[in-house]
XYZ file of C-alpha atoms in Angstrom:
260
model
C 294.121 12.480 29.017
C 297.016 9.910 29.372
C 297.410 9.112 33.044
C 299.490 6.616 35.128
C 298.535 5.419 38.710
C 301.735 4.846 40.835
C 302.388 3.529 44.536
C 300.175 1.943 46.915
C 297.445 -0.315 45.342
C 295.105 -0.169 48.457
C 292.146 1.702 47.580
C 292.035 2.836 50.805
C 295.183 4.745 50.820
C 295.092 8.325 50.409
C 295.030 9.573 46.727
C 297.422 12.209 45.971
C 296.917 14.058 42.285
C 300.138 15.548 40.920
C 299.998 18.476 37.913
C 302.886 19.513 36.205
C 303.716 22.985 35.154
C 303.693 24.764 31.695
C 305.300 21.731 29.825
C 302.335 19.392 31.070
C 304.298 16.144 31.432
C 303.954 13.413 34.012
C 307.597 12.727 33.580
C 308.168 16.196 35.656
C 307.287 14.109 38.982
C 310.046 11.600 38.720
C 311.891 12.477 41.414
C 309.192 12.436 43.902
C 306.955 9.199 42.972
C 309.221 6.507 44.834
C 308.838 8.211 47.850
C 305.313 9.263 47.681
C 304.102 5.608 46.182
C 305.494 4.070 49.634
C 302.426 5.232 51.181
C 300.019 7.119 48.879
C 298.109 6.022 45.416
C 299.411 8.608 43.144
C 297.959 9.833 39.761
C 300.075 11.689 37.378
C 298.813 12.806 34.018
C 299.679 14.745 30.696
C 298.048 17.953 30.379
C 295.644 17.773 27.429
C 297.767 18.950 24.211
C 300.658 18.052 25.568
C 303.040 14.699 25.579
C 300.721 11.809 25.283
C 297.596 13.339 25.655
C 296.914 14.778 22.042
C 294.420 17.618 21.308
C 294.199 20.849 19.367
C 293.372 23.430 22.085
C 290.661 25.728 21.339
C 290.987 29.372 21.202
C 290.389 30.997 24.773
C 291.474 28.024 26.093
C 292.157 28.984 29.952
C 293.062 27.577 33.277
C 289.638 27.052 34.163
C 289.208 24.866 31.063
C 292.427 22.909 32.081
C 290.657 22.365 35.796
C 287.527 21.047 34.220
C 289.531 18.603 32.089
C 291.042 17.283 35.097
C 287.752 16.965 36.910
C 286.252 15.015 34.052
C 289.296 12.532 34.317
C 289.113 12.253 37.808
C 285.402 11.494 37.804
C 285.964 8.795 34.900
C 288.412 7.247 37.587
C 286.086 7.751 40.616
C 288.437 9.985 42.545
C 285.953 11.688 44.656
C 288.664 13.048 47.472
C 292.133 13.515 46.763
C 295.269 15.503 47.912
C 296.557 17.778 45.133
C 300.372 19.006 44.352
C 300.753 21.623 41.466
C 303.851 22.957 40.171
C 303.489 26.502 38.512
C 300.863 26.297 35.883
C 299.867 23.221 37.660
C 299.310 25.093 40.898
C 297.100 27.439 38.806
C 294.780 24.630 38.103
C 294.737 23.636 41.810
C 293.407 27.117 42.730
C 290.752 26.687 40.049
C 290.048 23.106 41.425
C 289.334 24.396 44.933
C 286.805 27.047 43.425
C 284.794 24.557 41.291
C 284.926 21.658 43.274
C 285.818 22.687 46.721
C 284.736 19.362 48.303
C 287.275 17.253 46.161
C 290.232 18.572 47.881
C 291.430 17.452 51.261
C 294.394 19.795 50.712
C 296.840 21.088 48.251
C 300.524 22.234 47.805
C 301.337 24.831 45.637
C 304.878 25.251 44.304
C 305.944 28.507 42.523
C 302.532 29.337 41.812
C 300.679 32.526 41.440
C 296.988 34.295 41.424
C 297.600 37.163 39.196
C 299.917 38.634 36.452
C 303.237 39.891 37.471
C 305.598 42.231 35.043
C 308.517 40.078 35.699
C 307.362 36.559 34.786
C 305.517 38.408 31.707
C 308.445 39.583 30.782
C 310.029 35.936 30.939
C 307.425 34.297 29.200
C 307.575 37.215 26.117
C 311.300 36.187 25.811
C 310.225 32.353 25.886
C 307.207 32.964 23.071
C 309.509 35.051 21.012
C 312.082 32.001 21.105
C 309.483 29.535 19.993
C 308.320 31.460 17.364
C 311.277 33.372 16.166
C 313.859 30.523 16.629
C 312.132 27.205 16.882
C 311.355 24.439 19.496
C 315.233 23.527 19.806
C 316.105 26.876 20.779
C 312.923 27.038 23.110
C 314.113 23.532 24.833
C 317.635 24.895 25.033
C 316.737 28.002 26.947
C 314.269 26.060 29.142
C 316.660 25.233 31.583
C 317.616 28.625 32.161
C 314.116 29.337 33.725
C 313.822 26.523 35.851
C 317.291 25.784 37.528
C 319.930 27.533 39.458
C 323.304 28.106 37.173
C 325.328 25.661 39.520
C 322.935 22.837 39.060
C 322.815 23.331 35.507
C 326.738 23.193 35.001
C 326.543 20.140 37.160
C 324.402 18.102 35.543
C 324.680 18.644 31.834
C 324.252 14.959 30.776
C 320.889 14.800 32.692
C 319.929 18.012 31.057
C 320.819 16.759 27.574
C 318.763 13.627 27.980
C 316.063 15.852 29.141
C 316.250 18.199 26.416
C 316.500 15.169 23.833
C 313.028 13.735 25.464
C 311.292 16.935 25.343
C 311.816 17.726 21.937
C 311.046 14.470 20.668
C 307.548 15.142 22.838
C 307.409 18.843 21.850
C 303.681 20.158 21.596
C 302.522 22.011 18.437
C 303.553 25.561 18.798
C 299.929 26.656 18.635
C 299.234 24.243 21.807
C 302.092 25.969 23.652
C 301.204 28.941 22.918
C 297.533 28.719 23.747
C 298.789 27.388 27.076
C 301.138 30.193 27.819
C 298.283 32.531 27.155
C 296.387 30.967 29.419
C 298.429 31.411 32.407
C 299.359 34.957 31.164
C 295.526 35.549 31.570
C 295.075 33.970 34.773
C 293.444 36.153 37.719
C 291.563 34.906 40.450
C 292.398 37.543 43.435
C 288.727 38.444 43.921
C 288.047 34.978 44.550
C 291.208 33.801 46.997
C 288.964 34.509 50.179
C 286.728 31.599 49.021
C 289.476 28.877 48.843
C 289.303 27.453 52.248
C 291.365 24.069 51.343
C 294.652 23.689 53.599
C 297.371 24.813 51.222
C 301.025 24.754 51.497
C 302.730 27.466 49.430
C 306.482 26.403 48.217
C 308.410 28.827 47.109
C 312.042 29.577 46.383
C 314.197 32.784 46.928
C 316.221 32.150 43.686
C 313.312 31.425 41.358
C 314.054 33.524 38.472
C 310.812 33.109 36.518
C 308.033 33.546 39.560
C 309.002 35.908 42.286
C 308.748 34.304 45.558
C 306.591 37.102 46.986
C 303.963 35.803 44.623
C 303.390 32.611 46.969
C 304.098 35.050 50.135
C 300.813 36.721 48.827
C 299.097 33.861 48.384
C 299.819 32.510 51.694
C 298.437 35.780 53.298
C 295.446 36.106 51.123
C 294.113 32.290 51.451
C 292.326 31.880 54.729
C 294.186 28.485 55.298
C 297.488 29.268 53.633
C 300.992 28.570 54.787
C 304.296 29.470 52.827
C 307.458 27.365 53.102
C 310.197 29.715 51.669
C 313.411 27.496 50.144
C 316.365 29.120 49.608
C 317.807 27.141 46.878
C 316.598 25.199 43.873
C 315.200 27.685 41.607
C 311.819 27.404 40.076
C 311.957 23.573 39.648
C 313.511 22.589 43.356
C 311.508 19.515 42.860
C 314.245 18.436 40.577
C 317.077 20.514 41.593
C 317.118 19.848 45.456
C 314.402 17.059 45.504
C 315.756 16.060 49.192
C 314.916 19.159 50.537
C 311.449 19.543 48.636
C 310.590 16.004 49.325
C 311.049 16.358 53.040
C 308.729 19.652 53.348
C 306.361 17.632 51.055
C 306.135 14.551 52.995
C 305.761 16.339 56.246
C 303.016 18.429 55.122
C 301.340 15.491 53.589
C 301.651 13.682 56.858
C 300.137 16.405 58.715
C 296.971 16.265 56.606
C 296.651 12.419 56.378
C 296.882 11.493 59.762
């Protein structure tokens, strides 16, 4: 899979692995890379079948498969221990990593993630699938900001969003791949195994997230043996972009706590 190293080049520096959400693009983490790179070795990657990681995803593609693909990449790069940060679908990958290879993870930060389906998110993803199937990629991309960001942020950042939309459309995955990725996150359910995840875990959630109810992160914080919830008031589903200053402060504080 396509990947990039950023930040500290010292091989002894703590390693961070960042995994984005449904879009699967390393580009999502742009607001975090400059600050994280001051101290950490940071690995970002494009998920298989998206962006610069071309692949035809198989039937039955799952979050467990995504985690196995990432483990293969980390093995090839000789990453044996790391801190993991995952947004939405990327957070589900983090839970799978913690189940498949718990010794890998020193800590993890899961942003607006979940451990099982919920009716509200199912309705949102049904709408997104209808947009893709009935109206095409351009309509899907145009609607994406409505699910990710607060209304006032969208109104104030139209130029940036136009640039982001153009980039997303130019690098849009095949609809078949995207539908399989949506099916994978809709099928994800690790409720029965949460007690086995002993990795120190910060759950970051946003009260104004209109895609994933913040209570899904609250549930994870209560069910994970070493879970902790940080509930933010503003930022929507992607506060790492829409309120990056607040998000970055929370992230850096937690990482500092777990890296000495």
